[in-house]
PDB file of C-alpha atoms in Angstrom:
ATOM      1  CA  UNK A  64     -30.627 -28.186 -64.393  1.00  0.00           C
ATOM      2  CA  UNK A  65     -27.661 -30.262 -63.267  1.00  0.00           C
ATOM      3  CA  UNK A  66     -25.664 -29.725 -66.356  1.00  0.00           C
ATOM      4  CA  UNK A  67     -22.157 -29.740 -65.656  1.00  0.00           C
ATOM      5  CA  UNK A  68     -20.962 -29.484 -69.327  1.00  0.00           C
ATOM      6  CA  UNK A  69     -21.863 -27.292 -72.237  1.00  0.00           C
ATOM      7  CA  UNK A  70     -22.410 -31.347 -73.740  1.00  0.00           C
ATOM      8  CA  UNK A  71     -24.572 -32.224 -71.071  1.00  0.00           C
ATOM      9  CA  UNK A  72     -27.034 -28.755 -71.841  1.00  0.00           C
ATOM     10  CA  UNK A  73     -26.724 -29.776 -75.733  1.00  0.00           C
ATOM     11  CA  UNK A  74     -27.973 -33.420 -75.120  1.00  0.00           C
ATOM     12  CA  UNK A  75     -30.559 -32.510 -72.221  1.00  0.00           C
ATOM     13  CA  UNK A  76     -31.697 -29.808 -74.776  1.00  0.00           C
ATOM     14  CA  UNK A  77     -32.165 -32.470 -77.899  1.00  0.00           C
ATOM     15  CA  UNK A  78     -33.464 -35.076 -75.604  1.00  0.00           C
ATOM     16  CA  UNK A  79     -36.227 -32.154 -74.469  1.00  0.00           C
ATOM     17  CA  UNK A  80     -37.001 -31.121 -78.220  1.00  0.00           C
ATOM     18  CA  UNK A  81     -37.037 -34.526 -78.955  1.00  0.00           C
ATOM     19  CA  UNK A  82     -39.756 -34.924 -76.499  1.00  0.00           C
ATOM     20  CA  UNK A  83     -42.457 -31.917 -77.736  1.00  0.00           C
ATOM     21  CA  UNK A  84     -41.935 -33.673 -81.678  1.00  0.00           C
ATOM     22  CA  UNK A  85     -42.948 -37.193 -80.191  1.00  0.00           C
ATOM     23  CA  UNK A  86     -45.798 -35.169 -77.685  1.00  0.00           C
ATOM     24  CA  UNK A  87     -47.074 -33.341 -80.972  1.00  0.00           C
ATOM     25  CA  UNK A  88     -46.466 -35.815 -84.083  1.00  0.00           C
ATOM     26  CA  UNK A  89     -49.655 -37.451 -84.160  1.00  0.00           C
ATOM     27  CA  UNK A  90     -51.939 -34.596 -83.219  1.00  0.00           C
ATOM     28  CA  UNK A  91     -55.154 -33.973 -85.290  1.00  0.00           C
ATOM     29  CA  UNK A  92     -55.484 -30.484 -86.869  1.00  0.00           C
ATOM     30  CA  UNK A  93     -58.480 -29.926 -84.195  1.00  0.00           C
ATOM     31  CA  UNK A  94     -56.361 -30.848 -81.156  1.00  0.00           C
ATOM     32  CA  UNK A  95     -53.640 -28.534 -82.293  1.00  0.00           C
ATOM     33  CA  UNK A  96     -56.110 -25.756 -82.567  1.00  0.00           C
ATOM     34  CA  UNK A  97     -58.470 -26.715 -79.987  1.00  0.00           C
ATOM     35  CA  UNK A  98     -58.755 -24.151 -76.757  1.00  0.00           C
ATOM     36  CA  UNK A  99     -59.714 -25.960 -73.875  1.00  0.00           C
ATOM     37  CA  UNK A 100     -61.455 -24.658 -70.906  1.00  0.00           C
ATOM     38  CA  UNK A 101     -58.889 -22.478 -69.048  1.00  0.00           C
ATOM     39  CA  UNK A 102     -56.439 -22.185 -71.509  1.00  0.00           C
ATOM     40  CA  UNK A 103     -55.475 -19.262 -72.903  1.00  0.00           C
ATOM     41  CA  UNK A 104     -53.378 -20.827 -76.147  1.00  0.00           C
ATOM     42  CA  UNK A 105     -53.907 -24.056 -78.304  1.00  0.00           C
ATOM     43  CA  UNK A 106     -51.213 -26.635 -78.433  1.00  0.00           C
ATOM     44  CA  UNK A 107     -50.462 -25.343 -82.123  1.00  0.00           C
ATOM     45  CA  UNK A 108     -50.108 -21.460 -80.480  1.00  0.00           C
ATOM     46  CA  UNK A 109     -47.670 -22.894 -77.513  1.00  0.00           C
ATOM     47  CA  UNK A 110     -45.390 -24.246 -80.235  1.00  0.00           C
ATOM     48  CA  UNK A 111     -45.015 -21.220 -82.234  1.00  0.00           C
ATOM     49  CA  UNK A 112     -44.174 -19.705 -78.769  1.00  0.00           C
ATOM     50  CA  UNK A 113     -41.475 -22.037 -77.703  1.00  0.00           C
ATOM     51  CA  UNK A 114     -40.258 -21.263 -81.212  1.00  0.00           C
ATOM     52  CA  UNK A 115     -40.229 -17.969 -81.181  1.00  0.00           C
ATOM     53  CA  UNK A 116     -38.784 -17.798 -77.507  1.00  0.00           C
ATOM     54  CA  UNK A 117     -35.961 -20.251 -78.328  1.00  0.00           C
ATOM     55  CA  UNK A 118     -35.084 -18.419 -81.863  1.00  0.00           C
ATOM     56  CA  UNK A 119     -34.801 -14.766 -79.090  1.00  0.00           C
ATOM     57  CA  UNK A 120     -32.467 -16.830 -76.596  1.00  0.00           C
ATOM     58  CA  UNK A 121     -30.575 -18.392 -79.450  1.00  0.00           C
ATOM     59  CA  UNK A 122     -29.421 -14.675 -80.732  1.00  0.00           C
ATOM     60  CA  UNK A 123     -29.092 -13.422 -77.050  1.00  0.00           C
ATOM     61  CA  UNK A 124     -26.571 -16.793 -76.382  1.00  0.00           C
ATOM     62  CA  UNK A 125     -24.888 -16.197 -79.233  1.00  0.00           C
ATOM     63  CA  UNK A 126     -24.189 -12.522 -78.713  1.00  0.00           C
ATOM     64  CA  UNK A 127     -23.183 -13.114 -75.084  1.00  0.00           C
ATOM     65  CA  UNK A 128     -20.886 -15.904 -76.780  1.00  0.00           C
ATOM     66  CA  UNK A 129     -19.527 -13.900 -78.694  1.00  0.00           C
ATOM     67  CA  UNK A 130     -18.581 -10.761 -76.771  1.00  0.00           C
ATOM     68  CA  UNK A 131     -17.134 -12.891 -73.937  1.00  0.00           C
ATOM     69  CA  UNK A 132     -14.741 -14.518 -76.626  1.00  0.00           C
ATOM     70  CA  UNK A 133     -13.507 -10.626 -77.289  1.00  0.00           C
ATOM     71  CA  UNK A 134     -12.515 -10.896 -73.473  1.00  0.00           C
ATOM     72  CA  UNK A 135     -10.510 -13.748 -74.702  1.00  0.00           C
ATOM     73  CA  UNK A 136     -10.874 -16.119 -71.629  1.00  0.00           C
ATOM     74  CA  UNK A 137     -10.628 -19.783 -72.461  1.00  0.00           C
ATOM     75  CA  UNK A 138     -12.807 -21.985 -70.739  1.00  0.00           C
ATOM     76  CA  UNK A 139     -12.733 -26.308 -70.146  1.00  0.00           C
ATOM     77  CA  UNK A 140     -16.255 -26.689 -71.803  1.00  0.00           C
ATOM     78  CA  UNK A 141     -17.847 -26.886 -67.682  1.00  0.00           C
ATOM     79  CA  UNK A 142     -21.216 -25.313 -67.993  1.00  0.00           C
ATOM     80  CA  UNK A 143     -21.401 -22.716 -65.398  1.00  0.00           C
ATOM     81  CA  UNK A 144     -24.469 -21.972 -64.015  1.00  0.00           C
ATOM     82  CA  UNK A 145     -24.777 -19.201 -61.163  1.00  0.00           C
ATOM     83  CA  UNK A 146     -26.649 -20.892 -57.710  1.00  0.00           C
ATOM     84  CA  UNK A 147     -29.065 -17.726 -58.644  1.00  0.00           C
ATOM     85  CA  UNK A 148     -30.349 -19.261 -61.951  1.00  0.00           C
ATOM     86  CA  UNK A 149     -30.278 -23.233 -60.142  1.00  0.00           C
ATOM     87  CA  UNK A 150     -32.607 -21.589 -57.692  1.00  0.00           C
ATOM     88  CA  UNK A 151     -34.548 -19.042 -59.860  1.00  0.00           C
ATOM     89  CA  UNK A 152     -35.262 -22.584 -62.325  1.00  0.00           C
ATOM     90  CA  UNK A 153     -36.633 -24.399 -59.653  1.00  0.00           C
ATOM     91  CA  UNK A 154     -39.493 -21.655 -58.708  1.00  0.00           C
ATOM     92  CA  UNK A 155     -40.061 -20.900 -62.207  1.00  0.00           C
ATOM     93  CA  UNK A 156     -41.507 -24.414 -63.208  1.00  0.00           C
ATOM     94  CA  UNK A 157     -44.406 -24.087 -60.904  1.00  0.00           C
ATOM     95  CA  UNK A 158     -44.861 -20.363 -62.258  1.00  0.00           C
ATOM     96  CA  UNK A 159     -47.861 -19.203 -64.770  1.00  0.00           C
ATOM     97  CA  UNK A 160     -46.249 -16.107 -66.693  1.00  0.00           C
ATOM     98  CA  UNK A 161     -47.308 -13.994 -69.046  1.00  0.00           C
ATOM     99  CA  UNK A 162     -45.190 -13.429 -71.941  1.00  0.00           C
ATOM    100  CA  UNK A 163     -44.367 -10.298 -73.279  1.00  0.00           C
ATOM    101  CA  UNK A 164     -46.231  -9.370 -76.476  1.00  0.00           C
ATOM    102  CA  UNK A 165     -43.009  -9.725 -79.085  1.00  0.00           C
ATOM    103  CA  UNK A 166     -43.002 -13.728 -77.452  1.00  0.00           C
ATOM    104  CA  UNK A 167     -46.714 -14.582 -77.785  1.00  0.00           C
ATOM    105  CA  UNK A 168     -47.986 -16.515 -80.748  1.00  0.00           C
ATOM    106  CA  UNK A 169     -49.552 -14.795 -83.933  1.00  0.00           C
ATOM    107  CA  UNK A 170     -51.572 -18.470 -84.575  1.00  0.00           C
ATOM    108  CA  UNK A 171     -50.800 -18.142 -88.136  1.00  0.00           C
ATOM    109  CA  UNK A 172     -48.365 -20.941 -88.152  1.00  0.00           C
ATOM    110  CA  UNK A 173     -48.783 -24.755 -87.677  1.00  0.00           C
ATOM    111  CA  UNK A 174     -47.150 -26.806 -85.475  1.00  0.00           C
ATOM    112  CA  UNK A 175     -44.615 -27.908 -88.328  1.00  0.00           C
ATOM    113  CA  UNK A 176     -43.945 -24.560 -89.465  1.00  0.00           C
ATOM    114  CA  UNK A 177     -42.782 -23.994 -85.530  1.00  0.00           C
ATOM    115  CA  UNK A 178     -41.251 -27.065 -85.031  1.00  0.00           C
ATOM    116  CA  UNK A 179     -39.209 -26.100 -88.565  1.00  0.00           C
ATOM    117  CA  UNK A 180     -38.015 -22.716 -86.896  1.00  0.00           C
ATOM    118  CA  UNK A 181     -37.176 -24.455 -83.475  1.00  0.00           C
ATOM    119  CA  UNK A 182     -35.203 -26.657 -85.801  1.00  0.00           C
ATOM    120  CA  UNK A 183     -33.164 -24.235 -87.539  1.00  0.00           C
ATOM    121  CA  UNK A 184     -32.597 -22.405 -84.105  1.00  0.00           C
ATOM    122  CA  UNK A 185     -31.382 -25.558 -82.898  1.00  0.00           C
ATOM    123  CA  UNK A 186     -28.863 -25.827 -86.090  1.00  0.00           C
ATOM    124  CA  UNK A 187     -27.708 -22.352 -85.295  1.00  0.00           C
ATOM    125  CA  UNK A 188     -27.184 -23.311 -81.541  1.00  0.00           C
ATOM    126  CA  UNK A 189     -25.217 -26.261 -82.822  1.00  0.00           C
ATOM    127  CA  UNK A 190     -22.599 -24.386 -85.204  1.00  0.00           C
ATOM    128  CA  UNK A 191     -21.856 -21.844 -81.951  1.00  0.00           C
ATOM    129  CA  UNK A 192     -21.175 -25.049 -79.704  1.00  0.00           C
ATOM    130  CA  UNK A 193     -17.535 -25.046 -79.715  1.00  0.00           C
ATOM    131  CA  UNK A 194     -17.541 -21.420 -78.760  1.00  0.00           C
ATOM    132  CA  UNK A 195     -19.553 -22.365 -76.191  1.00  0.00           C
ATOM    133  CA  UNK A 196     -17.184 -25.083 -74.845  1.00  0.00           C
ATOM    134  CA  UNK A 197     -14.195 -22.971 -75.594  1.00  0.00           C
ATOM    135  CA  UNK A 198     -15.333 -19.709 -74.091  1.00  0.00           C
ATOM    136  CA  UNK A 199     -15.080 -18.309 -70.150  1.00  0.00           C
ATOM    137  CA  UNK A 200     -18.449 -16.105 -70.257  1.00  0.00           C
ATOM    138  CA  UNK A 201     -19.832 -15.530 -66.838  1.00  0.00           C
ATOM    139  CA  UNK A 202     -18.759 -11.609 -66.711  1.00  0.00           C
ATOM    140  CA  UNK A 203     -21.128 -11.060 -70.006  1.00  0.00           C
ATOM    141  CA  UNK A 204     -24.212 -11.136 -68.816  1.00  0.00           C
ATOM    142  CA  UNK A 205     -28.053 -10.426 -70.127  1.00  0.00           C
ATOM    143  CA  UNK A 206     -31.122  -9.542 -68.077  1.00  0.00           C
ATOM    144  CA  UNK A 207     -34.230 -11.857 -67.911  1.00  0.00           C
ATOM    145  CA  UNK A 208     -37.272 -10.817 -66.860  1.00  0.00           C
ATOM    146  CA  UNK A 209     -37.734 -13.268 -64.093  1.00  0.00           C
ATOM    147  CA  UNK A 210     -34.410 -15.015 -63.801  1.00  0.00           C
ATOM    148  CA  UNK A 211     -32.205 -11.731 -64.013  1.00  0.00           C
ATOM    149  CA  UNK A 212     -28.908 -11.370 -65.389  1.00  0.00           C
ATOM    150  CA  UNK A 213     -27.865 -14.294 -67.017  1.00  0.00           C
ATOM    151  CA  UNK A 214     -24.123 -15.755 -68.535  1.00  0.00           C
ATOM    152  CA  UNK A 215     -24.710 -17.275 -72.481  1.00  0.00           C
ATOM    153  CA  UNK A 216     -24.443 -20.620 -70.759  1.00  0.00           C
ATOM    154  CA  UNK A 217     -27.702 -20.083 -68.864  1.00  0.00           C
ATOM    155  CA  UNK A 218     -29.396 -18.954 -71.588  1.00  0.00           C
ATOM    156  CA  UNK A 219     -28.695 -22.211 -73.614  1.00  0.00           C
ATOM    157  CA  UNK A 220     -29.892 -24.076 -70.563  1.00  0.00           C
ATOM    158  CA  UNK A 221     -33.215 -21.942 -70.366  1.00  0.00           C
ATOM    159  CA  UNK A 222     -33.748 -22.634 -74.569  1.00  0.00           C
ATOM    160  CA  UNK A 223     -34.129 -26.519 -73.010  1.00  0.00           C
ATOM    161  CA  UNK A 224     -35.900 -25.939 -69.525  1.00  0.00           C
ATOM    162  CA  UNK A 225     -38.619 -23.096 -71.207  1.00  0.00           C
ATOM    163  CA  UNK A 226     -38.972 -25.603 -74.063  1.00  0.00           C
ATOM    164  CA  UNK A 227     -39.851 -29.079 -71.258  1.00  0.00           C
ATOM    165  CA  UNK A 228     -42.369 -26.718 -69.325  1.00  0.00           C
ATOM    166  CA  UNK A 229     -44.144 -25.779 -72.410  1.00  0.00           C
ATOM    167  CA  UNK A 230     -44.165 -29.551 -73.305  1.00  0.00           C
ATOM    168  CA  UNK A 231     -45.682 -30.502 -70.064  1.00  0.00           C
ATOM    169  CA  UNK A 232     -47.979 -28.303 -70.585  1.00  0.00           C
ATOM    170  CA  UNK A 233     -49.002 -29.380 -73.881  1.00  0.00           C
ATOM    171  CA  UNK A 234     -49.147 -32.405 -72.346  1.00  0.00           C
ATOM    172  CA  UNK A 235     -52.020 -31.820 -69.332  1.00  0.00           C
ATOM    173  CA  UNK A 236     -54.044 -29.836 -72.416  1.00  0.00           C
ATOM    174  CA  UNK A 237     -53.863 -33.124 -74.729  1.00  0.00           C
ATOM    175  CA  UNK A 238     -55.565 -34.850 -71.642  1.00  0.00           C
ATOM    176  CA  UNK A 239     -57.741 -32.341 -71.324  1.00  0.00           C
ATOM    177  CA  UNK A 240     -58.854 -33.040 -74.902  1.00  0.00           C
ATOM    178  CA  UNK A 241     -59.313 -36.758 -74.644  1.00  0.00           C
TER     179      UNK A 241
END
């Protein structure tokens, strides 16, 4: 959560999607669907979640984006990031939540249909970067449940850091499968 650029949250962010493609390439269609003993979702279910929950903060960044650039305030591409959402990050990884019912899985799509959607989020993401590094936003602001009001920036850090603590968690349930 050390991002000090609006580069540095675009490469952590590929580097983290990245990282759930290689945990879930070689998956069997029975691990992906498989529900483990205390698990609520399958692997295949916590994908289309991430997806779904990265295509929401994708359209919330890019309309915080693009009301602060109404304001007109130029920015030097630094990433800022309030201390509140540094320390709110930290407590959340150790966190179980429960999503709200538009971000939970319908289980009607496979893990390449979600990783396709994450995709095209991502390509979205991309084509709003230079507002991003252009763009002073931290007076636009958008409430998250847990984390509270938060700039566009650190809602295009969240897409990466919801995204690596779904992953782990994919990870611990692949373990629990072998």
């Amino acid at each position: 959560m050390n991002n000090q650029t609006i580069d540095g949250i675009y490469t952590a962010n590929d580097e983290i999607l990245e990282n759930l493609t290689e945990t879930v390439a070689n998956l069997t269609d029975e691990q992906a669907n498989s529900l483990p003993e205390g698990e609520t979702w399958t692997i295949a279910q916590i994908v289309e979640h991430i997806a779904i929950v990265k295509e929401g903060m994708g359209k919330i960044s890019g309309k915080l984006i693009s009301r602060a650039r109404a304001a007109g305030k130029a920015a030097n591409g630094a990433a800022v990031l309030s201390d509140s959402f540094k320390q709110k990050a930290g407590e959340i990884k150790d966190l179980k939540l429960e999503a709200p019912e538009q971000m939970r899985p319908t289980g009607k799509q496979t893990i390449a249909e979600s990783l396709e959607k994450i995709g095209e989020t991502r390509r979205n993401l991309e084509i709003l970067r230079p507002l991003f590094e252009t763009v002073e936003c931290s007076d636009v602001k958008f409430p998250h449940p847990f984390m509270g009001d938060l700039t566009a920036h650190e809602w295009l850090a969240l897409v990466g850091r919801h995204a690596a603590r779904h992953t782990e968690q994919i990870k611990r349930i692949i373990e629990k499968l072998s």
